[in-house]
PDB file of C-alpha atoms in Angstrom:
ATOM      1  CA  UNK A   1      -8.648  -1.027 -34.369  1.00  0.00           C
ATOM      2  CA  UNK A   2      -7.775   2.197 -32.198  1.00  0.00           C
ATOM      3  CA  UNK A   3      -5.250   1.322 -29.644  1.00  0.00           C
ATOM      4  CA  UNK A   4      -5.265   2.707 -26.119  1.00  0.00           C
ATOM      5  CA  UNK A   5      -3.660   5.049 -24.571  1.00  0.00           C
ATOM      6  CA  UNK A   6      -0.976   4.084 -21.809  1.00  0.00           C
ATOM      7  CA  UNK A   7      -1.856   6.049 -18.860  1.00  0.00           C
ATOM      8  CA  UNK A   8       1.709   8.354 -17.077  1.00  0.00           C
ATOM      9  CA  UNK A   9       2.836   7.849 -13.882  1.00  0.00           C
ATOM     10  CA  UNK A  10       2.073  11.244 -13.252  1.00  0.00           C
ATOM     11  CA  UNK A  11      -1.646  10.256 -14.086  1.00  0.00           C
ATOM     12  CA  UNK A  12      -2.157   7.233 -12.390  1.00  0.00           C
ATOM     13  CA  UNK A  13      -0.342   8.765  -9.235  1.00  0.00           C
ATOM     14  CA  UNK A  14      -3.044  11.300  -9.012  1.00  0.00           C
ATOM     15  CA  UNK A  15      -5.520   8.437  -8.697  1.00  0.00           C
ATOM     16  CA  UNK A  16      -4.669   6.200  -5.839  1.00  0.00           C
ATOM     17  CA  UNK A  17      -6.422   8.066  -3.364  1.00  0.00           C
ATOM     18  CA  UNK A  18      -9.379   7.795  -5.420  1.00  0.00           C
ATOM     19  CA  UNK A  19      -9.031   4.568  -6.138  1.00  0.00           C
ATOM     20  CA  UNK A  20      -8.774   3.543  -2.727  1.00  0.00           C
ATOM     21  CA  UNK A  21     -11.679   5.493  -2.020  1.00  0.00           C
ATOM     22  CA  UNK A  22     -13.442   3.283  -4.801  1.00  0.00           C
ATOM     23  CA  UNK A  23     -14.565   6.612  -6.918  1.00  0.00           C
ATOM     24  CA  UNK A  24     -13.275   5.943 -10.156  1.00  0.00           C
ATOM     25  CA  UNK A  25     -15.843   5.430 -13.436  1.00  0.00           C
ATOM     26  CA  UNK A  26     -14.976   2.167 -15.339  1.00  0.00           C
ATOM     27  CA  UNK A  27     -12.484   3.811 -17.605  1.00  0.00           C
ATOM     28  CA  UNK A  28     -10.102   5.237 -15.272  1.00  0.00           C
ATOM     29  CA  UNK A  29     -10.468   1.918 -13.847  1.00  0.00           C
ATOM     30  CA  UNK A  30      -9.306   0.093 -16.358  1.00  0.00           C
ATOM     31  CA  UNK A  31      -6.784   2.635 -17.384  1.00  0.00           C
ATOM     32  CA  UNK A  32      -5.400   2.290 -13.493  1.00  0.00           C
ATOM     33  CA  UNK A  33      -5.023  -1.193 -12.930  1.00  0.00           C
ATOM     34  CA  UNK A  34      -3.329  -1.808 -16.717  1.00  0.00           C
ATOM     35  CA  UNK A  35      -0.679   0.467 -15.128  1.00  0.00           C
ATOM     36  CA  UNK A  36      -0.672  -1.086 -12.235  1.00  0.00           C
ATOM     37  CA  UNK A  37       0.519  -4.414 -13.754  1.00  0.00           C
ATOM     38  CA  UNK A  38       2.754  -2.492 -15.838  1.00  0.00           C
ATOM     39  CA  UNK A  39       4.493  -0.177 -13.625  1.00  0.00           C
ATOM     40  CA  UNK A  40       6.572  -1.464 -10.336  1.00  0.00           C
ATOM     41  CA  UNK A  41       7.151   1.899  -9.100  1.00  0.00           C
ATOM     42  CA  UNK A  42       3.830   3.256  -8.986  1.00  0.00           C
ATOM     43  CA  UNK A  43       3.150  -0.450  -7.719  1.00  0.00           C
ATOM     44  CA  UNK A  44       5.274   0.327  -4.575  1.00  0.00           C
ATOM     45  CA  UNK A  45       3.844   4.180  -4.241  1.00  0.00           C
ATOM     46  CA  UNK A  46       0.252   2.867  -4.337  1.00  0.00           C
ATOM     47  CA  UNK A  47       1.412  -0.024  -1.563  1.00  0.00           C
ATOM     48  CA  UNK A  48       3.037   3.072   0.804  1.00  0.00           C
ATOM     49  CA  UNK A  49      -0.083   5.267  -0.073  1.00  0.00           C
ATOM     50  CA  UNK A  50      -3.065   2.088   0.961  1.00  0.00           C
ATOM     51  CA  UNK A  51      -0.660   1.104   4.163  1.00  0.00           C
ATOM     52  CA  UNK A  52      -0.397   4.652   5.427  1.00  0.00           C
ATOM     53  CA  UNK A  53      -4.300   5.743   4.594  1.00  0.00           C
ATOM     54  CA  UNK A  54      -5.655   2.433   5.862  1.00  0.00           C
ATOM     55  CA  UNK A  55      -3.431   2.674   8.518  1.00  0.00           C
ATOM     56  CA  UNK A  56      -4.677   6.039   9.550  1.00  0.00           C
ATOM     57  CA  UNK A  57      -8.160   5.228   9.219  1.00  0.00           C
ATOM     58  CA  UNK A  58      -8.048   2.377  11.288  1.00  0.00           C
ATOM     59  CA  UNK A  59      -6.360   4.366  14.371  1.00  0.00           C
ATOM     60  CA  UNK A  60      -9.177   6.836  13.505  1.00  0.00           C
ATOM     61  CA  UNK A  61     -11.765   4.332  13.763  1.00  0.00           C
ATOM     62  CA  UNK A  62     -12.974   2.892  16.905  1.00  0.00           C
ATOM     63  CA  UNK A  63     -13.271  -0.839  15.333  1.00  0.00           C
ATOM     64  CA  UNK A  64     -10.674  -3.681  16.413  1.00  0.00           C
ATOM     65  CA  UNK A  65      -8.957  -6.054  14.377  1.00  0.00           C
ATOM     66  CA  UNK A  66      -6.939  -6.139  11.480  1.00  0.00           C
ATOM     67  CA  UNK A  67      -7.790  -4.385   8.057  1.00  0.00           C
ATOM     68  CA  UNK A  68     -10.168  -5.668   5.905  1.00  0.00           C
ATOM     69  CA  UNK A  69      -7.837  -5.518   2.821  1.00  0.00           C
ATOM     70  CA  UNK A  70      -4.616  -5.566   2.221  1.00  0.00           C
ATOM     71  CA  UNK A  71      -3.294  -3.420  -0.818  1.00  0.00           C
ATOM     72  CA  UNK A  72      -3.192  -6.646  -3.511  1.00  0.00           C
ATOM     73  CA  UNK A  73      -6.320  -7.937  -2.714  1.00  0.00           C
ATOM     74  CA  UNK A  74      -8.151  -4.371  -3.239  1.00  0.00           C
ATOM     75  CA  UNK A  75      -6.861  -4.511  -6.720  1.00  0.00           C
ATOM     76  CA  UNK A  76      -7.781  -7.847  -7.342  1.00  0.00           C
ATOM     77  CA  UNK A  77     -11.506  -6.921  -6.515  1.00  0.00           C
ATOM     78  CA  UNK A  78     -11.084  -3.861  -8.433  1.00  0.00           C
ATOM     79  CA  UNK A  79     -10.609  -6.145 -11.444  1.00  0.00           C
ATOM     80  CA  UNK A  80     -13.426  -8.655 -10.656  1.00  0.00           C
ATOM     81  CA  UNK A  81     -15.470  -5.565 -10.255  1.00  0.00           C
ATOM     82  CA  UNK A  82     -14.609  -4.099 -13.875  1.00  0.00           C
ATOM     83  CA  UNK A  83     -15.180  -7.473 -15.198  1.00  0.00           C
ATOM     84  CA  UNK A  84     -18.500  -7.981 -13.668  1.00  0.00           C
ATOM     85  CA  UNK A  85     -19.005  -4.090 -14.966  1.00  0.00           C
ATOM     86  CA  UNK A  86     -17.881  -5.259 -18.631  1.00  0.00           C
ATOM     87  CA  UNK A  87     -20.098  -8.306 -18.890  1.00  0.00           C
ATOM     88  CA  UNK A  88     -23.150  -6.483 -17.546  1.00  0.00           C
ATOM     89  CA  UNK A  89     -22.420  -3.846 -20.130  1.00  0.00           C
ATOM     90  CA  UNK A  90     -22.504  -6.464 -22.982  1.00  0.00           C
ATOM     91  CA  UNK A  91     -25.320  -8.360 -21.605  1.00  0.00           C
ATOM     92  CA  UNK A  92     -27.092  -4.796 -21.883  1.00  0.00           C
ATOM     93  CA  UNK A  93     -26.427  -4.368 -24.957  1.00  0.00           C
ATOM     94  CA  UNK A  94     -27.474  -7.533 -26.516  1.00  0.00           C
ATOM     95  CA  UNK A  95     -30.625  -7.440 -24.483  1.00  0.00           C
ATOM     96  CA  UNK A  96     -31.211  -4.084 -26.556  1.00  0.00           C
ATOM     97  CA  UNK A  97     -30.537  -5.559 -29.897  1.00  0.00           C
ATOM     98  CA  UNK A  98     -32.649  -8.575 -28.889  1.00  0.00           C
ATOM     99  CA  UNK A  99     -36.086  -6.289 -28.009  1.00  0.00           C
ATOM    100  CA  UNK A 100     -35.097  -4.053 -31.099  1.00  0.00           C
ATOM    101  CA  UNK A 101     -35.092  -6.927 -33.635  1.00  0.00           C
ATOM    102  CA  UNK A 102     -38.443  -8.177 -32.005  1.00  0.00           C
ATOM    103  CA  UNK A 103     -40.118  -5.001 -32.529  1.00  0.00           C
ATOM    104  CA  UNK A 104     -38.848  -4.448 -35.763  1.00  0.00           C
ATOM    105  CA  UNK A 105     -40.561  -8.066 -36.521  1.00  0.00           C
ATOM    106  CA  UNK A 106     -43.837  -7.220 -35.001  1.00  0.00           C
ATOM    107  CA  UNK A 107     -44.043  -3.828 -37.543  1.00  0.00           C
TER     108      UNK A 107
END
């Protein structure tokens, strides 16, 4: 079985601004929330990086009240979301074996 990857530091580093602006594909995704769990000091970095941008957005912003998110919970719902992603991906695919099978018993 081919084993992933371990995304750097350096890598996932040059990803928390995207990933706080939710425009990461399912595989960087994945690759940035492993590290995440794995990786204290990029933990802390990200943490700085969400306070200060959400932070600066909400000054920008003419909305009261406190931030939707805080920094844990947006990965949290990262995950859900790349599980959700993952089981509509398999679901896909068995949907596609299921209509191929039933056309290859109506030839």
């Amino acid at each position: 079985m081919k084993q992933k990857r371990q995304m750097k530091c350096r890598e996932a580093q040059k990803l928390l601004i995207p990933f706080i602006d939710d425009k990461l594909n399912a595989k960087e995704l994945e690759a940035f929330l492993q590290h995440m769990d794995s990786c204290a000091n990029c933990r802390e970095e990200y943490d700085v990086y969400y306070t200060m941008l959400m932070g600066m957005r909400y000054l920008e912003s003419d909305s009261a009240g406190e931030l939707k998110m805080n920094s844990e919970k947006k990965l949290r719902a990262a995950e859900d979301a790349l599980l959700k992603y993952k089981i509509v991906f398999v679901v896909k695919v068995i949907l596609l074996i299921i209509i191929f099978v039933g056309a290859m018993m109506l030839l």
